[in-house]
mmCIF file of C-alpha atoms in Angstrom:
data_model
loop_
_atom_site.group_PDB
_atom_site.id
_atom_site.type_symbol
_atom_site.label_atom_id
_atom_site.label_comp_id
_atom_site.label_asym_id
_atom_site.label_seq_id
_atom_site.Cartn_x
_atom_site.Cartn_y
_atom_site.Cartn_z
ATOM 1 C CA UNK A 112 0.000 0.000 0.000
ATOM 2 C CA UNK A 113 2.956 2.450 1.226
ATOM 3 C CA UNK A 114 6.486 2.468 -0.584
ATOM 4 C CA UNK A 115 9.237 2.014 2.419
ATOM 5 C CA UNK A 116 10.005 5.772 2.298
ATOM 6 C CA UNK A 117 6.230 6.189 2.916
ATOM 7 C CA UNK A 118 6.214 3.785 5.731
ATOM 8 C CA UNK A 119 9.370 5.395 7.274
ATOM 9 C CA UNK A 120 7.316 8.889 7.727
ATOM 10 C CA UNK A 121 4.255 6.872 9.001
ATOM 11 C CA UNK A 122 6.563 5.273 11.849
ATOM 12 C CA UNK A 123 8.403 8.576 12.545
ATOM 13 C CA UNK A 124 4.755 10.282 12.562
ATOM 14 C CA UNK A 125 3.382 7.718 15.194
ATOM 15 C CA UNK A 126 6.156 7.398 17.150
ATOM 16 C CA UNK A 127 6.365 11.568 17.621
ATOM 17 C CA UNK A 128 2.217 11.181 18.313
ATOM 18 C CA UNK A 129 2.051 8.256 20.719
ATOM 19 C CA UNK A 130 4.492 9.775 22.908
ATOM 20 C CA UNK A 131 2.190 12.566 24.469
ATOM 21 C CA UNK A 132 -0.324 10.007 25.251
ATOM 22 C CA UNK A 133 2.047 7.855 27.028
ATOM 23 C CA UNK A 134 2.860 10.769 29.505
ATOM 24 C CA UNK A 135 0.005 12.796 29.569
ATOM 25 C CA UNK A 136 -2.251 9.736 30.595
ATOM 26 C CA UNK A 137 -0.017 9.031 33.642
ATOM 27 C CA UNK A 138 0.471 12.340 34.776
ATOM 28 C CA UNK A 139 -3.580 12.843 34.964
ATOM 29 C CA UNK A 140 -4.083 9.095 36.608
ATOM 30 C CA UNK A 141 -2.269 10.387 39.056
ATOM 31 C CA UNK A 142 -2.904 13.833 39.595
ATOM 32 C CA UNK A 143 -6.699 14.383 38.072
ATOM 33 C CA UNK A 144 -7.222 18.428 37.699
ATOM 34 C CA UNK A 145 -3.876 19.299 38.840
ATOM 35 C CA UNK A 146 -1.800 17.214 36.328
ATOM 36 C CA UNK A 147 -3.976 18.721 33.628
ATOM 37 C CA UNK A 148 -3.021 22.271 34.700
ATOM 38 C CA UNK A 149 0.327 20.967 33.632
ATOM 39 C CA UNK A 150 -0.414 19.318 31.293
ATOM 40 C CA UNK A 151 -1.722 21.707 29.473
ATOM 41 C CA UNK A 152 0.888 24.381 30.140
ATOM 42 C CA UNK A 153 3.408 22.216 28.837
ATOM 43 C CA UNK A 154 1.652 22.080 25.598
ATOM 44 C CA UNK A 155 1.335 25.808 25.090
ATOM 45 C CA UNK A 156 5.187 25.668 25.976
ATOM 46 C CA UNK A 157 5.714 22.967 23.241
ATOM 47 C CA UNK A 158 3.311 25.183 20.628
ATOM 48 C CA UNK A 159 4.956 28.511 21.498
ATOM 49 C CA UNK A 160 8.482 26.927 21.044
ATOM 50 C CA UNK A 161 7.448 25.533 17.447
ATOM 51 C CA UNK A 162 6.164 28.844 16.443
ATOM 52 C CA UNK A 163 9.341 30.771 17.801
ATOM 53 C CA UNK A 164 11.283 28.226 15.701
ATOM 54 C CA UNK A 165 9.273 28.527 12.736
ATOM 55 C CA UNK A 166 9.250 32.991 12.694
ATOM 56 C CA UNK A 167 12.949 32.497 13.181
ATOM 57 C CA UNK A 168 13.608 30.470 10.438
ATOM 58 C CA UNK A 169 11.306 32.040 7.885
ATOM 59 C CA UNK A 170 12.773 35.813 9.389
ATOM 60 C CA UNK A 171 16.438 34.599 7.875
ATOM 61 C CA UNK A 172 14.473 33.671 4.675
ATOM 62 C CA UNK A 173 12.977 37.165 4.312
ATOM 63 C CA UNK A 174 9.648 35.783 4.551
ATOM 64 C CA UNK A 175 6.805 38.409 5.963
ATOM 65 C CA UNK A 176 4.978 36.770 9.187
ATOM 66 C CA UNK A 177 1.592 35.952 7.777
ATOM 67 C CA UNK A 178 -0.642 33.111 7.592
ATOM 68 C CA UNK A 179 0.725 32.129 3.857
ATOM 69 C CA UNK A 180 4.176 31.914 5.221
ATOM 70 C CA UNK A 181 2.557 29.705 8.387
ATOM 71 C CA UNK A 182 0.923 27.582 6.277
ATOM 72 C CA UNK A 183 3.447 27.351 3.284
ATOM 73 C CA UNK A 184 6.808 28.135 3.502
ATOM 74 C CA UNK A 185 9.627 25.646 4.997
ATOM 75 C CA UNK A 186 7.042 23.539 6.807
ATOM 76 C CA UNK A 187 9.370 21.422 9.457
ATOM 77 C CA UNK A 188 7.673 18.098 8.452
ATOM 78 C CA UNK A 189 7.559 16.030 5.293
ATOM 79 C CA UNK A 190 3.721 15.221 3.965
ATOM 80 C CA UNK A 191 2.229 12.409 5.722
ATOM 81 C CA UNK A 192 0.695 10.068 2.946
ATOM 82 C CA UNK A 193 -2.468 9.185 5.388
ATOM 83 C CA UNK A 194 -3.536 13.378 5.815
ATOM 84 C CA UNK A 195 -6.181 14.325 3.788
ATOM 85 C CA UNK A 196 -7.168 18.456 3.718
ATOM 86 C CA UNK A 197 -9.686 20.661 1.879
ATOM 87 C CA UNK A 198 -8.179 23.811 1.760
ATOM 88 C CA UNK A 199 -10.651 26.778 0.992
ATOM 89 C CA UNK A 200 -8.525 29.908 1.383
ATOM 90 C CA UNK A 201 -5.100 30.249 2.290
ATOM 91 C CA UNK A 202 -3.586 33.755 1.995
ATOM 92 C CA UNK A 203 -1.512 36.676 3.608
ATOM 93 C CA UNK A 204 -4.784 37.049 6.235
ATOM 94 C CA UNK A 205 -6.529 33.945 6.417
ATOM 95 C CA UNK A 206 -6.593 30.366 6.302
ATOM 96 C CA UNK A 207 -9.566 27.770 6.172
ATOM 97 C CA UNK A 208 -9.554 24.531 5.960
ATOM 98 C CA UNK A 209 -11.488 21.221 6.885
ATOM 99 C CA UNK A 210 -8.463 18.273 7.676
ATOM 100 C CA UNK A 211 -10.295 15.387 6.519
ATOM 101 C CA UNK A 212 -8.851 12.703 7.562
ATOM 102 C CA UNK A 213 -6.160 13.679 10.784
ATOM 103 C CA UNK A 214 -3.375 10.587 11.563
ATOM 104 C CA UNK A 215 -3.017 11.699 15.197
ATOM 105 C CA UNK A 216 -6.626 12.011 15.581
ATOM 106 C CA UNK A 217 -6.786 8.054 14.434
ATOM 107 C CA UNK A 218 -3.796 6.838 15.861
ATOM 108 C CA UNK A 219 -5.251 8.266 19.440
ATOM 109 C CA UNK A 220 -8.761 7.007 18.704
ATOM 110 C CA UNK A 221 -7.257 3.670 17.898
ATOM 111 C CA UNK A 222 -5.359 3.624 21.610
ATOM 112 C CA UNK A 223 -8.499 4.944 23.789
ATOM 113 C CA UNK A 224 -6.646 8.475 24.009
ATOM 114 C CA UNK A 225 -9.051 10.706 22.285
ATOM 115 C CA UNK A 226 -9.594 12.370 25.497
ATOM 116 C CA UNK A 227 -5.668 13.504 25.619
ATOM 117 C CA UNK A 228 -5.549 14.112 21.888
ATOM 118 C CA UNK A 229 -8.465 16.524 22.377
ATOM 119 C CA UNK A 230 -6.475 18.625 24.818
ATOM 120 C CA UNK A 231 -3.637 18.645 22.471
ATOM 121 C CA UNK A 232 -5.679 20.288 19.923
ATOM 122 C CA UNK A 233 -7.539 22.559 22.362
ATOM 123 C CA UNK A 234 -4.067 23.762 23.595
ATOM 124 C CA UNK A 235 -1.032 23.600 21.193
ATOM 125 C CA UNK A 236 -3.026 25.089 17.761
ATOM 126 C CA UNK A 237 -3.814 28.554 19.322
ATOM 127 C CA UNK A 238 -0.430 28.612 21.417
ATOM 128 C CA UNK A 239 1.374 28.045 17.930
ATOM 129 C CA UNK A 240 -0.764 29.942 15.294
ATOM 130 C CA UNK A 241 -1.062 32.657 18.364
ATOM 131 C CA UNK A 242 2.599 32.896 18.579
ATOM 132 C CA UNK A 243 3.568 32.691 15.292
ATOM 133 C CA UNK A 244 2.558 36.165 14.938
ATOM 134 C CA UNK A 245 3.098 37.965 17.996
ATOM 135 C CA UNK A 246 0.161 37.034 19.746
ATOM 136 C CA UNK A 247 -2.023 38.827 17.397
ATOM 137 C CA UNK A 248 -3.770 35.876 15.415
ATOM 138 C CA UNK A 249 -7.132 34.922 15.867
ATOM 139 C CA UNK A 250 -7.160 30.979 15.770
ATOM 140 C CA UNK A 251 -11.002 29.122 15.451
ATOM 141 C CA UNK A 252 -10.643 25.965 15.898
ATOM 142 C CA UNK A 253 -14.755 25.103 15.581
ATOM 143 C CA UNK A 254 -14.377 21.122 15.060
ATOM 144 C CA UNK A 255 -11.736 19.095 15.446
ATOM 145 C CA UNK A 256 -11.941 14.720 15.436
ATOM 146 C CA UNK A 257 -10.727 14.341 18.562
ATOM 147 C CA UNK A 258 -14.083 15.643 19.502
ATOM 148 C CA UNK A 259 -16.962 13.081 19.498
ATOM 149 C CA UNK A 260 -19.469 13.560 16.718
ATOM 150 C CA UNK A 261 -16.884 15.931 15.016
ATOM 151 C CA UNK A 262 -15.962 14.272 11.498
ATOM 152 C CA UNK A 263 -13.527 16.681 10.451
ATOM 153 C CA UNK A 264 -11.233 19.177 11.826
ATOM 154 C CA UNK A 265 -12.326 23.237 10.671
ATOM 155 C CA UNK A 266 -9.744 25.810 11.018
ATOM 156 C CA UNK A 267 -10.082 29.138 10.303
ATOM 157 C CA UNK A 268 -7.031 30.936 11.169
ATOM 158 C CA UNK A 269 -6.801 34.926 10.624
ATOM 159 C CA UNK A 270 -4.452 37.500 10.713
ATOM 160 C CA UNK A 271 -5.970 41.142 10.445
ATOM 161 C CA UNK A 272 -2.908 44.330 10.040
ATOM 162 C CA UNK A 273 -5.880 46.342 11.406
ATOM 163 C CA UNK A 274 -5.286 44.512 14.592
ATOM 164 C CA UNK A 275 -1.245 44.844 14.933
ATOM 165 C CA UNK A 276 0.491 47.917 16.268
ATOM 166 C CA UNK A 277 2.486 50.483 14.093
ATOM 167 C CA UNK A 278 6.022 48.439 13.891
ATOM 168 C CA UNK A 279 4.659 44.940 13.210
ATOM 169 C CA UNK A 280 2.512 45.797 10.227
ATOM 170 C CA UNK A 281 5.927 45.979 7.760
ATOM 171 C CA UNK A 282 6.530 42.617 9.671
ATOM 172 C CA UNK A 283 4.211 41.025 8.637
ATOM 173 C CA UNK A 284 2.189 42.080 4.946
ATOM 174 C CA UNK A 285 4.407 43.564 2.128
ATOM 175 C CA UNK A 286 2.021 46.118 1.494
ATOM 176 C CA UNK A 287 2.619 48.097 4.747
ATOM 177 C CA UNK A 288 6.957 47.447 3.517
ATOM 178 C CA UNK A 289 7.711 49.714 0.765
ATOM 179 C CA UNK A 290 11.141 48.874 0.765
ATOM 180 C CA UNK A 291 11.004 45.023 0.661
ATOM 181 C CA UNK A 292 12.562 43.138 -2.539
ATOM 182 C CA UNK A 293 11.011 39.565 -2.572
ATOM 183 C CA UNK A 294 13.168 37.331 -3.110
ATOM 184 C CA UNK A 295 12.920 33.220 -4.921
ATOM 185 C CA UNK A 296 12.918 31.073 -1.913
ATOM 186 C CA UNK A 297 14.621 27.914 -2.186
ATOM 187 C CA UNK A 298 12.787 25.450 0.068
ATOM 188 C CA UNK A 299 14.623 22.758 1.589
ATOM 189 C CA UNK A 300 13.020 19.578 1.567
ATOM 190 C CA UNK A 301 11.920 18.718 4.898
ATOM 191 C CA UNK A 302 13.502 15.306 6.784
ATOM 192 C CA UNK A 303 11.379 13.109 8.519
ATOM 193 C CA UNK A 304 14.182 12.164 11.023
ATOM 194 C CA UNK A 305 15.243 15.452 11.943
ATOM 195 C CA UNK A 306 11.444 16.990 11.720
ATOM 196 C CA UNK A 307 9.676 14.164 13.864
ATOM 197 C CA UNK A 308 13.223 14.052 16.324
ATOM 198 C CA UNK A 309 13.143 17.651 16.736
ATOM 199 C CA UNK A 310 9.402 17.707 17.683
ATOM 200 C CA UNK A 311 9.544 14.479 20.033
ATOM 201 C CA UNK A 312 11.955 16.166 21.869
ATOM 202 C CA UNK A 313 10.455 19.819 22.345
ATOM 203 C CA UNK A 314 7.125 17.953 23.254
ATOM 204 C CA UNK A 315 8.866 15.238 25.484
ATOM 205 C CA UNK A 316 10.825 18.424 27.369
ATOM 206 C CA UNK A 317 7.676 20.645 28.253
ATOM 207 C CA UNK A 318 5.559 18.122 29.368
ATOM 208 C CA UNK A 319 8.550 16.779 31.743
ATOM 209 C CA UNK A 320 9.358 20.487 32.597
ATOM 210 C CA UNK A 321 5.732 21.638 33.577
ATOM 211 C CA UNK A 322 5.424 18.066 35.364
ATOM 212 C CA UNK A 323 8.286 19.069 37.322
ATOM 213 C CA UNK A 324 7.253 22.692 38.108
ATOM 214 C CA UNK A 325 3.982 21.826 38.905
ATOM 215 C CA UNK A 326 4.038 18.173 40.409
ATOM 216 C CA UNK A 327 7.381 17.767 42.028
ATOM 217 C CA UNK A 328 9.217 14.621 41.885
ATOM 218 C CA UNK A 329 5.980 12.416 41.942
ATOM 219 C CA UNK A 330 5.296 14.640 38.336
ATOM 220 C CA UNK A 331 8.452 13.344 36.883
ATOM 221 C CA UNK A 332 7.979 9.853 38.161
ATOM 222 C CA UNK A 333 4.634 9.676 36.063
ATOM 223 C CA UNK A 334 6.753 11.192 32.914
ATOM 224 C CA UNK A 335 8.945 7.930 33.498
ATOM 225 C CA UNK A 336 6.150 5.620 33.748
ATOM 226 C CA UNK A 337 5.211 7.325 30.345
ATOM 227 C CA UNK A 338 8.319 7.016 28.983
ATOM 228 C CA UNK A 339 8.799 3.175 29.740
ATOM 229 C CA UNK A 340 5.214 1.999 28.335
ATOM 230 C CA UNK A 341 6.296 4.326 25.228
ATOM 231 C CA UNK A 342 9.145 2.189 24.876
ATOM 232 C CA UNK A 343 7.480 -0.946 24.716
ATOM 233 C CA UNK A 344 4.527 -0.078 22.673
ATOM 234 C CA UNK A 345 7.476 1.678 20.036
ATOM 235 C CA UNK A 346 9.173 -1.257 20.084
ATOM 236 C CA UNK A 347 6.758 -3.502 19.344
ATOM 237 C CA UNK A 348 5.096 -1.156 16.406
ATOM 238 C CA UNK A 349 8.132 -1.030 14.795
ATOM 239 C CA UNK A 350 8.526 -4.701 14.837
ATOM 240 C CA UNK A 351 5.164 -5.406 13.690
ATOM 241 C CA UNK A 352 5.949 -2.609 10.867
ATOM 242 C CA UNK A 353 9.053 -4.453 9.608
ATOM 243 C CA UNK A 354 7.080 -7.765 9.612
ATOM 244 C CA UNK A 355 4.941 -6.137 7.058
ATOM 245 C CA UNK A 356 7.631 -4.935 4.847
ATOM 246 C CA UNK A 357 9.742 -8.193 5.446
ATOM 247 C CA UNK A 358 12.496 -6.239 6.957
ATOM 248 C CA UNK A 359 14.673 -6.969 9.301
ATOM 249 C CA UNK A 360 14.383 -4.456 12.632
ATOM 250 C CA UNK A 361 18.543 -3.240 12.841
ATOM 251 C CA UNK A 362 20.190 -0.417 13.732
ATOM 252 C CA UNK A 363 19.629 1.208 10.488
ATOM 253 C CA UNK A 364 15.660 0.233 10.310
ATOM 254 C CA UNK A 365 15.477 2.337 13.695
ATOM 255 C CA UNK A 366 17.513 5.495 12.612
ATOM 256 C CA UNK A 367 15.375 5.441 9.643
ATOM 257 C CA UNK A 368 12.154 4.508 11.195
ATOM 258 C CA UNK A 369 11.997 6.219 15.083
ATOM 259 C CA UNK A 370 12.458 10.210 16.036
ATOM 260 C CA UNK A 371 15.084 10.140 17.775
ATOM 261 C CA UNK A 372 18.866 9.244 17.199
ATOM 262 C CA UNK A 373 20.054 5.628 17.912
ATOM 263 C CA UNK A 374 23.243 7.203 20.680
ATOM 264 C CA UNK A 375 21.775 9.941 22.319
ATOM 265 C CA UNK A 376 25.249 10.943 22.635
ATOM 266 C CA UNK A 377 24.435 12.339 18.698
ATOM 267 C CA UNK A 378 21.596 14.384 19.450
ATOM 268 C CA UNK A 379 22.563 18.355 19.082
ATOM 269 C CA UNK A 380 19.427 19.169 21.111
ATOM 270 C CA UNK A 381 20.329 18.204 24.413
ATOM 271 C CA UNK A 382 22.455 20.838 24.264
ATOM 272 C CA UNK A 383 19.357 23.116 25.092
ATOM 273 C CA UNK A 384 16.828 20.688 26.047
ATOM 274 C CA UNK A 385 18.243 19.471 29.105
ATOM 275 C CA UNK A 386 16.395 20.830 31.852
ATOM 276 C CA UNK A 387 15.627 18.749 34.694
ATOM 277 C CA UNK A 388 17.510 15.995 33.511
ATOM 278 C CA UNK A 389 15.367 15.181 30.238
ATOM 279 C CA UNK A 390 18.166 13.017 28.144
ATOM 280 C CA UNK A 391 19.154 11.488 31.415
ATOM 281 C CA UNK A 392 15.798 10.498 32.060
ATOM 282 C CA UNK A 393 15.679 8.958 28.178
ATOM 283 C CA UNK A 394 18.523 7.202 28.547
ATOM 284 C CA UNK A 395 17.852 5.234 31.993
ATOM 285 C CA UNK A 396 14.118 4.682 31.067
ATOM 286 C CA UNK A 397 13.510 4.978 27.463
ATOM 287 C CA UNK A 398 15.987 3.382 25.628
ATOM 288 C CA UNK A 399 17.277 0.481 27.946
ATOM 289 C CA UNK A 400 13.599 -1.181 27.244
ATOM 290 C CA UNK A 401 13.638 0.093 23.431
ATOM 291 C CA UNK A 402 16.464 -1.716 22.567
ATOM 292 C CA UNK A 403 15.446 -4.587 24.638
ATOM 293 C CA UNK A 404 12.250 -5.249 23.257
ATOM 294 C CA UNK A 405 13.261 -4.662 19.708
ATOM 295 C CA UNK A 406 16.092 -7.193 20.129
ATOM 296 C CA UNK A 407 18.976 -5.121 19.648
#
């Protein structure tokens, strides 16, 4: 059905997917109203840092800060083959669109985690669109199918210069920059390894920070529990994927087929993401059972 290249973005997608589950349905076992609260700070954290990221990047490229560049310039993730989307309108203001068919939404569904996936998309769209532009979009978010009865996701995302101060207008819409040359952009094509790693990580690293913060060592001992089940049930997808394929699971079906790096030791982004002990944490409870179970 998939070619293998295919299949490697499906497994990097579902790996980077299942792991909020994994931790968020420990932390609120345990903690009920109070682990949400974190919960769902630490994925505003993780949609504010993928926003920052993304301005950054498309700042260097001489890109204005609008909802066409959001939506369509250097996106940090290679197409998923499974996503399905109706665009309507995508411009300098405005987006809408209905996402048909959503692989997080099913991959949750399929687990019994709709409930966490819903608070996913109740918290990190509006954190990231929000951010993106300075805290000056206006994100609708009206259906989404981690909702029961909901059959489609509708977004209407909109950026109005009426709404922005003086300074950010030239910023953000070329009309308000009479100075600005556009240039030919010459889009990288985005890598599935270093796309779904980078994202595991950010997500992994808020929702341990915020667990932390706001639950004390009991909060970071439900992250663990997360991480360890995450390990198994990765493991065992993975295998079950290269069964399919009649491949054997190695060293280089993992780097090719999970988020993050096969030596930890290789990962850049520990460098930064380090607080309270994150790749520590990884390394003593993560991949220890990964390796195990995948018979490496």
């Amino acid at each position: 059905m998939y070619t293998i290249e295919e299949n490697q973005i499906i497994n990097l997608a579902d790996s980077y997917t299942l792991i909020y589950p994994f931790i968020v349905h420990n932390i609120l076992e345990k903690f009920g109203e109070r682990g949400e609260a974190a919960v769902r700070e630490g994925t505003r954290r993780y949609g504010r840092d993928r926003a920052i990221a993304l301005r950054e990047k498309h700042m260097k490229m001489n890109v204005k800060i609008n909802m066409k560049s959001l939506f369509s310039v250097g996106a940090d993730l290679p197409s998923d083959p499974r996503f399905k989307r109706e665009l309507q309108e995508l411009n300098s203001q405005e987006r809408v669109s209905h996402t048909l068919c959503c692989p997080m939404a099913d991959i949750w569904k399929s687990y019994g985690f709709m409930d966490i996936g819903r608070i996913y998309c109740e918290e990190f769209h509006f954190a990231c669109y929000n951010e993106y532009a300075y805290g000056y979009t206006q994100v609708n978010l009206a259906k989404t199918q981690t909702q029961v009865g909901d059959e489609y996701c509708a977004f209407n995302i909109v950026l109005r210069p009426e709404n922005l101060p003086k300074e950010l207008k030239p910023v953000c819409f070329e009309e308000y920059d009479p100075n600005y040359v556009k240039k030919e952009i010459d889009l990288p094509q985005a890598y599935g390894k270093t796309g779904f790693g980078t994202l595991w990580i950010k997500l992994y690293y808020h929702l341990l920070c915020t667990a932390s913060e706001y639950l004390g060592e009991e909060g970071i001992n439900a992250v663990i529990k997360g991480l360890e089940e995450a390990a198994v049930d990765s493991a065992n997808r993975l295998k079950k994927s290269a069964e399919e394929q009649s491949l054997t699971v190695d060293r280089n079906f993992i780097n090719l087929n999970y988020p993050l790096e096969f030596n930890p030791d290789d990962e850049p982004m520990w460098e930064t993401y380090n607080k309270c002990n994150a790749k520590e944490l990884l390394e003593k409870h993560f991949y220890p059972i990964f390796y195990r179970e995948a018979g490496i």
